[in-house]
Short mmCIF file of C-alpha atoms in Angstrom, two decimals:
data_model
loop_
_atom_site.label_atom_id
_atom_site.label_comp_id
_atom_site.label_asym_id
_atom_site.label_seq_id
_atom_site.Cartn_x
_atom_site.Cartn_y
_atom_site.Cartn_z
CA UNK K 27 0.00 0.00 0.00
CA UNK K 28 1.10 3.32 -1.00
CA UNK K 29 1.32 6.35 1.54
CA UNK K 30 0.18 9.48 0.56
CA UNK K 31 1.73 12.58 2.11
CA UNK K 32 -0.08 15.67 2.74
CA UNK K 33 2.46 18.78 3.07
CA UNK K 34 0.86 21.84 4.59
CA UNK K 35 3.97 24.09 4.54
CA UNK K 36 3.50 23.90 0.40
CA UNK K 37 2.27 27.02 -0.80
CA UNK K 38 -0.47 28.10 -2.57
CA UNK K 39 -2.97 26.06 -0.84
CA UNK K 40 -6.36 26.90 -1.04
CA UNK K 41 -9.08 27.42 1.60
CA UNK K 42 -11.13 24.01 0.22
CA UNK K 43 -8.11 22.38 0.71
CA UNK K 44 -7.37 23.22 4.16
CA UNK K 45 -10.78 21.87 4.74
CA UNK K 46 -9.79 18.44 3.48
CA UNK K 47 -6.63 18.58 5.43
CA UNK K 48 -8.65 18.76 8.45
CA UNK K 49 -10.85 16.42 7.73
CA UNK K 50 -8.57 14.06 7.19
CA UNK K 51 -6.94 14.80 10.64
CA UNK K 52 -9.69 14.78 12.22
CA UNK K 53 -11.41 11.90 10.80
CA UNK K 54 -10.28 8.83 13.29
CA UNK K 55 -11.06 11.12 16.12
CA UNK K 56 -15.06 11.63 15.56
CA UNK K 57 -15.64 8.45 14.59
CA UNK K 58 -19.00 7.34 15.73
CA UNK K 59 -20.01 10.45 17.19
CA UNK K 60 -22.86 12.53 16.00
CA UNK K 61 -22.17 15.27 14.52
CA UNK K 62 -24.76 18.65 15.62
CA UNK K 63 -26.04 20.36 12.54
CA UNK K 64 -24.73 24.06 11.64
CA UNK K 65 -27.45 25.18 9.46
CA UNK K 66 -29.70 27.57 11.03
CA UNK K 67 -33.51 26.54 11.85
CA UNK K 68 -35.67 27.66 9.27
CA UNK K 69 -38.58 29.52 10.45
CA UNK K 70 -42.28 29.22 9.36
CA UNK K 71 -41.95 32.82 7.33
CA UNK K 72 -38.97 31.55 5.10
CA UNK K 73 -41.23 28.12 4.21
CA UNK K 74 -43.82 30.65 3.52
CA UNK K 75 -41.60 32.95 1.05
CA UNK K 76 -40.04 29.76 -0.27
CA UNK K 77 -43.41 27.98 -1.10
CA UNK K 78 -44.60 31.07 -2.47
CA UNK K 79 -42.01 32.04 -4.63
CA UNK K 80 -42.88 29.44 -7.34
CA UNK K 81 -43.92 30.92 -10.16
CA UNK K 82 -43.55 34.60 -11.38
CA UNK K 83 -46.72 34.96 -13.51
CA UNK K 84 -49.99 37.11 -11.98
CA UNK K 85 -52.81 34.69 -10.62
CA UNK K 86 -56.26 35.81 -10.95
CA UNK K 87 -55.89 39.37 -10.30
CA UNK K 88 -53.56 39.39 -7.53
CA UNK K 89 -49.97 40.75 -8.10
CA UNK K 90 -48.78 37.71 -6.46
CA UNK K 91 -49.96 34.21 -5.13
CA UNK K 92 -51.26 33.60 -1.65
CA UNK K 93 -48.67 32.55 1.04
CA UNK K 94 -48.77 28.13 1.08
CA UNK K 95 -48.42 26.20 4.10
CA UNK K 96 -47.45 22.47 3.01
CA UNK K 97 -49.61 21.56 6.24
CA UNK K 98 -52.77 22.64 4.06
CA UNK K 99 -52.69 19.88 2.12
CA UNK K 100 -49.37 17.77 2.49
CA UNK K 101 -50.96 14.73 4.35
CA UNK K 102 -54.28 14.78 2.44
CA UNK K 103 -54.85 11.15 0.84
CA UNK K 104 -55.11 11.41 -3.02
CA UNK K 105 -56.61 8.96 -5.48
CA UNK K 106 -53.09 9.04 -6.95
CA UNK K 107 -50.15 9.76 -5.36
CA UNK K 108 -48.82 13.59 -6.31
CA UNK K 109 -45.12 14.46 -7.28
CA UNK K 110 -43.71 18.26 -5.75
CA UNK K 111 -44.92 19.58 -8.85
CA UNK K 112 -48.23 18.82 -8.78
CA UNK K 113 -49.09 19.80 -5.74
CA UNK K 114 -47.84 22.85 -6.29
CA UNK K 115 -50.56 23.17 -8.87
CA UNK K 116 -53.04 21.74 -6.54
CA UNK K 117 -51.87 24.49 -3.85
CA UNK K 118 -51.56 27.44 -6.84
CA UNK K 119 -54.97 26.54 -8.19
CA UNK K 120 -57.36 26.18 -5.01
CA UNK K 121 -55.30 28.77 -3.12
CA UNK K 122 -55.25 31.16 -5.36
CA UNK K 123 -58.85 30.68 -7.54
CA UNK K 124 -60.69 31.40 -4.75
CA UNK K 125 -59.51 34.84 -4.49
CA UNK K 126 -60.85 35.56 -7.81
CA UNK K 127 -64.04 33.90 -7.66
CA UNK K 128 -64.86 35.05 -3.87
CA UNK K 129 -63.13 38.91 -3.98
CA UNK K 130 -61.56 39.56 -0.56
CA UNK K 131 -62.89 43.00 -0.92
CA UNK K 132 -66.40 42.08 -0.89
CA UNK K 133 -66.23 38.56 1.07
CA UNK K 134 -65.03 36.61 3.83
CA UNK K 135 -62.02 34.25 3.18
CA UNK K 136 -63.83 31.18 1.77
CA UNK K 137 -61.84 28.06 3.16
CA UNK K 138 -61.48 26.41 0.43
CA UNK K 139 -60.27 22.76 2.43
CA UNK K 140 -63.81 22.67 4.08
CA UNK K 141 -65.56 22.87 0.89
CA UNK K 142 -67.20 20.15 -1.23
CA UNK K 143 -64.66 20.65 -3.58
CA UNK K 144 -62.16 19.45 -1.16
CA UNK K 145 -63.54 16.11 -0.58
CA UNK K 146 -64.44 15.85 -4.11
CA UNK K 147 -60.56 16.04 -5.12
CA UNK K 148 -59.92 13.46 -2.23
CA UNK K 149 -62.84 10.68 -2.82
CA UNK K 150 -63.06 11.01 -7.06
CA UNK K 151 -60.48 9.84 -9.69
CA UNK K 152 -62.28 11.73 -12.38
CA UNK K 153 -62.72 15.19 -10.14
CA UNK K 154 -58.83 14.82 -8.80
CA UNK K 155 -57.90 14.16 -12.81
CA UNK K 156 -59.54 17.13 -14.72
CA UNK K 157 -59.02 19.25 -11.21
CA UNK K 158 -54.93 18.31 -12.41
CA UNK K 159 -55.53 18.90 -16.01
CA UNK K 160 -57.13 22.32 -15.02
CA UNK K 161 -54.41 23.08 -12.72
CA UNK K 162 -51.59 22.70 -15.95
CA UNK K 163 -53.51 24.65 -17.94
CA UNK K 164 -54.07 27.62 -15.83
CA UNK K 165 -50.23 27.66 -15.14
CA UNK K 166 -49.16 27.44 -18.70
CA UNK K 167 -51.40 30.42 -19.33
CA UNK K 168 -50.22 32.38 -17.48
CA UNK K 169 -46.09 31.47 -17.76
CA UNK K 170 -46.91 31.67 -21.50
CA UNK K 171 -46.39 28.27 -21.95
CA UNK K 172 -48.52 25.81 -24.83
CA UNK K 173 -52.26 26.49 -23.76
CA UNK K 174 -52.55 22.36 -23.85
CA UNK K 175 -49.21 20.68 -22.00
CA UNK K 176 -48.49 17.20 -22.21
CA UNK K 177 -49.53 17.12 -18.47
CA UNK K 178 -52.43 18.68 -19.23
CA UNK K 179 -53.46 16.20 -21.72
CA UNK K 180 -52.82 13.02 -19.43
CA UNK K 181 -54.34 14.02 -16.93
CA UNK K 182 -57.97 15.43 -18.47
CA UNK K 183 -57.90 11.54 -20.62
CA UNK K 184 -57.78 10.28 -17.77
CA UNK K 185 -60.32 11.99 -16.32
CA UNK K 186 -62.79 11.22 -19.29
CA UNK K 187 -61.84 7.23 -18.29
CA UNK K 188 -63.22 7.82 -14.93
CA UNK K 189 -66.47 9.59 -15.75
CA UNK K 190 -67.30 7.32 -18.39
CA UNK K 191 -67.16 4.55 -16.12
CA UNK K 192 -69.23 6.89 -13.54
CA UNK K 193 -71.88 8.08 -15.15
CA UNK K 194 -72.25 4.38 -16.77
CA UNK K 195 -72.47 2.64 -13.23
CA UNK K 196 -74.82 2.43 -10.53
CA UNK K 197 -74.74 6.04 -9.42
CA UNK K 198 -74.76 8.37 -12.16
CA UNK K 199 -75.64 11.25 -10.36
CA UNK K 200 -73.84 11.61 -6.99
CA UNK K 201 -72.06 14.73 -6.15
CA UNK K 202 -69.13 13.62 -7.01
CA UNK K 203 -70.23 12.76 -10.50
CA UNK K 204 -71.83 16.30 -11.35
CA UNK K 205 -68.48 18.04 -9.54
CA UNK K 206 -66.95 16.20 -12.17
CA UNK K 207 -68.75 17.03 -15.34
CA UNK K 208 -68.78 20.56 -13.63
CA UNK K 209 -64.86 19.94 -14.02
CA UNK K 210 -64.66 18.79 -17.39
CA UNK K 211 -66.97 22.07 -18.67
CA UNK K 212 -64.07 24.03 -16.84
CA UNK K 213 -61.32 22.66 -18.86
CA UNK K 214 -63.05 23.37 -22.34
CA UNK K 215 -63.70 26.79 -21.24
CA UNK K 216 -60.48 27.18 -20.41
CA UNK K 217 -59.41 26.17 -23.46
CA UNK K 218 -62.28 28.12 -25.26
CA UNK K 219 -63.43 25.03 -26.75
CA UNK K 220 -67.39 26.05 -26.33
CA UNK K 221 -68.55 23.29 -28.57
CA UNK K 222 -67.24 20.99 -26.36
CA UNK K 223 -67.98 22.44 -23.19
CA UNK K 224 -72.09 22.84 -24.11
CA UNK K 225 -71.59 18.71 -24.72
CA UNK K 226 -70.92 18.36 -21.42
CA UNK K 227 -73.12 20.94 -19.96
CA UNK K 228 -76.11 19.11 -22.02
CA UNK K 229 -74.79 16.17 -20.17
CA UNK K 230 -74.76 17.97 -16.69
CA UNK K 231 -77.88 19.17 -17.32
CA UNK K 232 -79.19 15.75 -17.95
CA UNK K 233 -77.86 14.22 -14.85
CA UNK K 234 -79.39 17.16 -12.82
CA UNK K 235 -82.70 16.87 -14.03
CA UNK K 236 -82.65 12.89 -12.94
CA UNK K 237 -81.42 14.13 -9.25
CA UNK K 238 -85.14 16.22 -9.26
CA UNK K 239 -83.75 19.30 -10.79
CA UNK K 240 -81.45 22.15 -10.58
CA UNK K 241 -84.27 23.67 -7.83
CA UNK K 242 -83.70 20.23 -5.70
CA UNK K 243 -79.98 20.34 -5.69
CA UNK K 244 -79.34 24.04 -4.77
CA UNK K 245 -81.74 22.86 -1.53
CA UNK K 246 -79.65 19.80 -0.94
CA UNK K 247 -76.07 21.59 -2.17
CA UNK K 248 -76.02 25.20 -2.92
CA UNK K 249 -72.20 25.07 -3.57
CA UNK K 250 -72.29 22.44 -5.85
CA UNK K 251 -75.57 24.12 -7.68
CA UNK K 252 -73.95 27.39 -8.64
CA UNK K 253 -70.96 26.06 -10.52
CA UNK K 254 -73.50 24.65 -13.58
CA UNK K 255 -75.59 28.05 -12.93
CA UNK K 256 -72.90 29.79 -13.63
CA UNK K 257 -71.08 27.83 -16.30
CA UNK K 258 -74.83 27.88 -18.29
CA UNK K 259 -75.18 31.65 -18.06
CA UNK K 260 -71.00 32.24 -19.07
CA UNK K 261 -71.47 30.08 -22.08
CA UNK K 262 -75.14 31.69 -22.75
CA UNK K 263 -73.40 35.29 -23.31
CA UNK K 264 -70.84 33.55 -25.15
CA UNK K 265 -72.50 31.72 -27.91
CA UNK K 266 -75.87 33.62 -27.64
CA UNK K 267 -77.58 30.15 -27.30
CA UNK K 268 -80.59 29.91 -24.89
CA UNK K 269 -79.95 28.68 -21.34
CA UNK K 270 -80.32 25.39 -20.14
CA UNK K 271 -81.71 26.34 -16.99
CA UNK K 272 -83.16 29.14 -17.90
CA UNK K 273 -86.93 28.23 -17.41
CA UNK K 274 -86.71 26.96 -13.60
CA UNK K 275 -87.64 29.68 -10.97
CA UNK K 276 -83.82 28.52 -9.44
CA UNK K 277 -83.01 32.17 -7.73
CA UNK K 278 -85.55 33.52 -5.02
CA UNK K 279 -83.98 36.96 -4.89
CA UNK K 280 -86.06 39.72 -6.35
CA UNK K 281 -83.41 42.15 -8.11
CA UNK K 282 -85.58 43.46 -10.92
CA UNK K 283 -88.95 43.13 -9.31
CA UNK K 284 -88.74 46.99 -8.48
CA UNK K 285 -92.33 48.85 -9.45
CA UNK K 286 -91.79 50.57 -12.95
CA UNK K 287 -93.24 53.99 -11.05
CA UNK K 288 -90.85 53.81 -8.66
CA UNK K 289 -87.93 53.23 -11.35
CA UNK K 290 -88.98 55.64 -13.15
CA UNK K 291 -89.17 58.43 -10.36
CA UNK K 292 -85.88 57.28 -9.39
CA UNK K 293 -84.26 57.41 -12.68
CA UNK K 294 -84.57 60.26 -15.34
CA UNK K 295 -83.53 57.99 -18.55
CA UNK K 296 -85.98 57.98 -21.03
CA UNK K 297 -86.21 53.98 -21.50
CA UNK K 298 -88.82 51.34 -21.07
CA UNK K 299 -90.13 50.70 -17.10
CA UNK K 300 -88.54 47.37 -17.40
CA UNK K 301 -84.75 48.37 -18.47
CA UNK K 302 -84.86 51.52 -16.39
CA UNK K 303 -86.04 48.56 -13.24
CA UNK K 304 -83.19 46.97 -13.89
CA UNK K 305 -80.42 49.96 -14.12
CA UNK K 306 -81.85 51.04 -10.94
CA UNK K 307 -81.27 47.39 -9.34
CA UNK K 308 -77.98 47.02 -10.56
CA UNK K 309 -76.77 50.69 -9.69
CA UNK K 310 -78.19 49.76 -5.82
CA UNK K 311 -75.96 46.13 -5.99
CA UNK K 312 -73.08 48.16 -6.89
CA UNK K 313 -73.95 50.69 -4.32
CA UNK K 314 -73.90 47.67 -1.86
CA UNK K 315 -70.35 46.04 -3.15
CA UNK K 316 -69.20 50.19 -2.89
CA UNK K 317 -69.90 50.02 0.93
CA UNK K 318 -68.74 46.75 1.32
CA UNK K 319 -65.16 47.77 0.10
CA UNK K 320 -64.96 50.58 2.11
CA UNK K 321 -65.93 48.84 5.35
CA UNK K 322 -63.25 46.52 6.13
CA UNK K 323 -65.31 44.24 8.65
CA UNK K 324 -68.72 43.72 6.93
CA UNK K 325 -68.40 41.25 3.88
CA UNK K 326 -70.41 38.80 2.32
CA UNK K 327 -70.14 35.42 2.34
CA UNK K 328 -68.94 34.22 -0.87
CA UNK K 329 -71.79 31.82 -1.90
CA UNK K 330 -74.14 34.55 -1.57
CA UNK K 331 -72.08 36.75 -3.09
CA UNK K 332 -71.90 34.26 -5.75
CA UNK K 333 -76.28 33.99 -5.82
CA UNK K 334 -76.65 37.43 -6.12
CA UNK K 335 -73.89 37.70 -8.96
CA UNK K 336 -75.31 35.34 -10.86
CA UNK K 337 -79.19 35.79 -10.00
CA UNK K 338 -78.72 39.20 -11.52
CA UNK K 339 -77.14 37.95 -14.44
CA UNK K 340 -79.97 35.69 -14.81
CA UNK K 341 -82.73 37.81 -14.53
CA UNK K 342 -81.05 40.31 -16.85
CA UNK K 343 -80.61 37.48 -19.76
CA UNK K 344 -83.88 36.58 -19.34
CA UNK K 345 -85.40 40.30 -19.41
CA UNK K 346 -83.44 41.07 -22.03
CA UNK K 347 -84.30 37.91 -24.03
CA UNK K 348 -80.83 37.89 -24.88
CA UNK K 349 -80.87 34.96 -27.63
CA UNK K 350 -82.88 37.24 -29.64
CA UNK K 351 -81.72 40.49 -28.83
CA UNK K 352 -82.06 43.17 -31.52
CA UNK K 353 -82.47 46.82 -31.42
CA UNK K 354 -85.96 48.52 -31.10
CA UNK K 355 -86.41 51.68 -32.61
CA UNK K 356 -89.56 52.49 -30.28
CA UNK K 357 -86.99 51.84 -27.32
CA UNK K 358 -84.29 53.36 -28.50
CA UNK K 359 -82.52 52.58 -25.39
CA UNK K 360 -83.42 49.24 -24.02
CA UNK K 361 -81.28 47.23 -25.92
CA UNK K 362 -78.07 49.18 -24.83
CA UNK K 363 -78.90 49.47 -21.38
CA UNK K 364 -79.46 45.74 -21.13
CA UNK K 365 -76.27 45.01 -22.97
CA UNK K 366 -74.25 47.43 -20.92
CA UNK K 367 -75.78 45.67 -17.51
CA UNK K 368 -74.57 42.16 -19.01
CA UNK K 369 -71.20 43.93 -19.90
CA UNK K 370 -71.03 45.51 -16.18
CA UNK K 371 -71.90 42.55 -14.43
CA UNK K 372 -69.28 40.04 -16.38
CA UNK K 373 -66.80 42.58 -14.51
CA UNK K 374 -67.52 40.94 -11.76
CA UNK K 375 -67.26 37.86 -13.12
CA UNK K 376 -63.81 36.83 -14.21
CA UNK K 377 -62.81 33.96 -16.16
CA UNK K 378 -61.25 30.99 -14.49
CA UNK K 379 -57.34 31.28 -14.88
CA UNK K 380 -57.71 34.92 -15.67
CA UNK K 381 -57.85 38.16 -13.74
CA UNK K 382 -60.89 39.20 -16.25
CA UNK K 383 -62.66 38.02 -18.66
CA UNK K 384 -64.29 39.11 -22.18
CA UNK K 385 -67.53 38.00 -23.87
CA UNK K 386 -66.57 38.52 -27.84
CA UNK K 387 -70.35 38.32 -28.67
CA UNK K 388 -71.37 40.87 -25.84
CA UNK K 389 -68.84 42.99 -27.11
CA UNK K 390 -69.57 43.11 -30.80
CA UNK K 391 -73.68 43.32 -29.71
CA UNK K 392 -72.58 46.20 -27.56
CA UNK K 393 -70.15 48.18 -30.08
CA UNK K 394 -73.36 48.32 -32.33
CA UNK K 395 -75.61 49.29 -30.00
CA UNK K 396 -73.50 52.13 -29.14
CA UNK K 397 -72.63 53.56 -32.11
CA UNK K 398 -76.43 53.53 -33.37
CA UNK K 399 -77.19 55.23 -30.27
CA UNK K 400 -74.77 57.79 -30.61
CA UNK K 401 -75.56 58.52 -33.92
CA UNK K 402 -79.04 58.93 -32.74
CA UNK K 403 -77.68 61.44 -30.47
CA UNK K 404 -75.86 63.63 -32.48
CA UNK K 405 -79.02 63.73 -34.96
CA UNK K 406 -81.55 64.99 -32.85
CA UNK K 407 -79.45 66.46 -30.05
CA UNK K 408 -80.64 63.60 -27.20
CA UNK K 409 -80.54 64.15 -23.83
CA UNK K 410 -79.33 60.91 -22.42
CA UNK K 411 -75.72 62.05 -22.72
CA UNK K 412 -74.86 60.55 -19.45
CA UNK K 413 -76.30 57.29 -19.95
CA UNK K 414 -74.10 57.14 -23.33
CA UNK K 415 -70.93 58.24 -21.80
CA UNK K 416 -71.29 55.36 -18.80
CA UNK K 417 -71.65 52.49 -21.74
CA UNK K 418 -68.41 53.35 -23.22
CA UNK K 419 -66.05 53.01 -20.06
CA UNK K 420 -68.49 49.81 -19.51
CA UNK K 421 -67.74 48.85 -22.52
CA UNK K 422 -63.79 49.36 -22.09
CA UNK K 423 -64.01 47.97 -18.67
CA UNK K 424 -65.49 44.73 -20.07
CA UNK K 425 -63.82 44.38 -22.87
CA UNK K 426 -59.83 43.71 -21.59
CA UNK K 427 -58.02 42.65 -25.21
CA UNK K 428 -55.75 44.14 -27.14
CA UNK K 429 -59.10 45.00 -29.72
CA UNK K 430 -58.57 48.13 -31.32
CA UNK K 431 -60.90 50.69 -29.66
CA UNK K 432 -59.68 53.90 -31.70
CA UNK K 433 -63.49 54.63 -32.53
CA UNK K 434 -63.78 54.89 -28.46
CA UNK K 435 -62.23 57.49 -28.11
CA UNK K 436 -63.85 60.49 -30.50
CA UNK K 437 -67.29 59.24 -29.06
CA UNK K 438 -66.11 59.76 -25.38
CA UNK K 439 -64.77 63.58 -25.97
CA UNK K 440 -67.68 64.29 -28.43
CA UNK K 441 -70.10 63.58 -25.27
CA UNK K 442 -67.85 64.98 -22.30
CA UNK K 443 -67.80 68.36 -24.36
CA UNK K 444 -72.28 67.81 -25.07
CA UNK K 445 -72.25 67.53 -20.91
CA UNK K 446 -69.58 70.19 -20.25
CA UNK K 447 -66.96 67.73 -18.81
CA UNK K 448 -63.29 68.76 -19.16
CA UNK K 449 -61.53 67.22 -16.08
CA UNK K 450 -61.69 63.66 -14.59
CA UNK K 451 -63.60 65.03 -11.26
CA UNK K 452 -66.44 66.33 -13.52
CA UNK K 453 -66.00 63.08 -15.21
CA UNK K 454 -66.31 60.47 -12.60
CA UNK K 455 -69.67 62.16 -10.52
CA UNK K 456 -71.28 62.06 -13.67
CA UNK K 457 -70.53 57.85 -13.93
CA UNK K 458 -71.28 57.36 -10.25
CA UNK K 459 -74.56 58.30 -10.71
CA UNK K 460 -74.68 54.42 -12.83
CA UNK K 461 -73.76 51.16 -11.75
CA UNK K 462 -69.93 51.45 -10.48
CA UNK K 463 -67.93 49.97 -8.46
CA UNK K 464 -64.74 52.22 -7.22
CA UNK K 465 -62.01 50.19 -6.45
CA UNK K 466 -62.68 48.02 -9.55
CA UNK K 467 -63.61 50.84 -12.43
CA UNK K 468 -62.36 53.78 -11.35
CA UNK K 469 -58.11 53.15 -12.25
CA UNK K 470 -58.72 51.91 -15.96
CA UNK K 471 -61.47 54.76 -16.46
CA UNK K 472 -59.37 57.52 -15.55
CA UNK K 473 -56.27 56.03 -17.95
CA UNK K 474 -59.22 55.89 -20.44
CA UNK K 475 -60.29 58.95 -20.40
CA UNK K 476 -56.36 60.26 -20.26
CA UNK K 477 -55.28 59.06 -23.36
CA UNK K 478 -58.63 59.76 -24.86
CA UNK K 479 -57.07 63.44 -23.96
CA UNK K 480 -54.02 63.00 -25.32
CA UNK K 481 -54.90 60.95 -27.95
CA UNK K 482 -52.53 57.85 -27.72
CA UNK K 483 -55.82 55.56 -26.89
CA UNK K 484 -55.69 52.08 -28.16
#
């Protein structure tokens, strides 16, 4: 056996080297023993940051995701057993959806690991599947990644495996069963594949009726119940297609039962007693969310915040016969207000895996309704100057692409200088008198109506 020398006179040696040296001297001597650690404990804050800082992109309106405590959901029993990266979707997606669909200005902190959905992901291979496949996508949208990632794909085929064996079984209609269609509806809309997603809504719709109803199951499980109420009434506005449940008496709020004489006294815009009912019940529900924001301890809870979101959306599709809509010369004004409601209330409404959302058809319907109204306007010198103004920052606040809007912009200083506006002050009391809400309007309408000013709107 050869010995092996180490000199520590020679020079030029480095401090890594030293280290071996004393290893190596020290190496018969602690032979055995245990050996305390050096690192320093790491506290519950730095898990927090650490957890958190996954991912750059925004999530659902906030600037950044939640805090995530592993102990939320790190001994939970899956169907399938989940790699890091997956539950880091699971966290990122029930975490931080929730914010989006139940505000924190408006509403209590929904706890999303006592809700249905919860057990759902832990008790169903089909819901934990397309909950996975939902999960991929909303990441890749917003890293800018393929809108449909191999992970993505798995995990929603296997998801159609387990439904199909579901819905084909003894119990076709359990909870579990519709939280999965609900699921799979999700996905396509997502993905913006509508065709797809009214299948499966036809199908959910089916299964519903055999459990007594949509009426039955909001008695037996009003969380459950909303999620088709509101995925029928999203992809009613999209594709202008009649809705499903539609014709049940499913909401028991009365938003737009207000007398037409005491509309009418309350509101000086020359439209019908039905669409001047419903301006003035939508102006008072944004009144409501108003005070709500500004009082830090009263909020909602976020499945009736939910109800009365979507029972106004309801009512106003309905009122508004929105299938057929078409302008009315003897109401000159009807049409538009009901479009701009729709418009105002999908603001409140954002898209899952998106901050906000935009209706294409709404849009287009609304562009023409405003520009015949406006034309109107000029023609015969109307009155209902404020009325017009408010639908085209509704109509900017609704409609969040990259659309060019240069057409906006002449209409919106054409009716400030009819009303005498020429400052954002004069500007805003004159919209607040409408349905608006502050903290959510107020930021993008003043940018709007500054580059309207300058003219680099666009």
């Amino acid at each position: 056996m050869k010995l092996q020398f180490i000199v520590q006179s020679e020079p030029g040696v480095s401090r890594s080297e030293r280290r071996k040296i004393r290893s190596h001297v020290m190496r018969g001597k602690n032979a055995g023993r245990p050996r305390p650690t050096t690192k320093k404990p790491v506290g519950l804050g730095h898990l927090r940051r650490t957890i958190t800082s996954w991912g750059n992109g925004p999530i659902a309106g906030n600037s950044r995701p939640n805090p995530l405590l592993w102990s939320d959901l790190s001994l939970t029993v899956f169907p399938q057993q989940l790699d890091i990266e997956s539950t880091k979707l699971m966290h990122r997606w029930f975490f931080d959806i929730s914010d989006a669909l139940f505000p924190p200005r408006f509403c209590t902190k929904f706890d999303i690991l006592k809700s249905i959905w919860a057990d759902c992901i832990q008790s169903d291979a089909a819901y934990f599947h397309s909950t996975l496949a939902i999960c991929a996508s909303y990441v890749g949208i917003y890293e800018r990644k393929p809108r449909v990632s191999t992970t993505a794909l798995h995990h929603i085929s296997q998801a159609y495996s387990h439904v199909n064996r579901t819905i084909s079984g003894p119990q076709p209609t359990t909870d579990n069963a519709i939280a999965s269609v609900v699921s799979l509806v999700i996905y396509q809309m997502i993905h913006h594949e509508y065709p797809t997603g009214l299948t499966h809504l036809n199908g959910l719709y089916r299964m519903i009726e055999l459990r007594g109803g949509i009426g039955k199951l909001l008695q037996e499980n009003r969380g459950l119940a909303l999620k088709p109420l509101r995925l029928d009434l999203e992809l009613t506005l999209r594709t202008g297609l009649p809705s499903m449940f539609q014709g049940s008496a499913v909401f028991t709020s009365n938003f737009l039962d207000d007398a037409e004489g005491e509309g009418s006294r309350r509101q000086h815009f020359t439209v019908s007693g039905k669409a001047s009912a419903a301006l003035l019940e939508v102006t008072s529900f944004s009144q409501l969310l108003n005070g709500l924001a500004e009082d830090g301890n009263q909020k909602l809870d976020g499945i009736q915040y939910t109800e009365m979101v979507l029972s106004l959306l309801s009512r106003l599709i309905a009122c508004s016969s929105y299938a057929t809509l078409s302008c009315n010369n003897k109401d000159r004004y009807g049409s538009l207000v009901y479009l701009a409601l729709l418009a105002f209330m999908t603001t409140l409404l954002p898209e899952y895996g998106q901050d906000c959302t935009s209706y294409p058809l709404l849009s287009d319907r609304l562009e023409g309704a405003i520009k015949e109204s406006h034309l109107a306007a000029v023609e015969i010198q109307d009155p209902e100057s404020s009325l017009l103004l408010w639908t085209l920052f509704i109509y900017r606040a609704s409609t969040p692409t990259e659309k060019t809007c240069q057409w906006l912009s002449p209409l919106m200083l054409e009716t400030c200088q009819r009303l005498g506006l020429y400052d954002w002050s004069a500007v805003g009391k004159e919209l607040y008198q409408l349905p608006w809400i502050y903290c959510l309007h107020d930021d993008g309408a003043q940018r709007m109506w500054e580059q309207a000013r300058t003219g680099t709107f666009g």
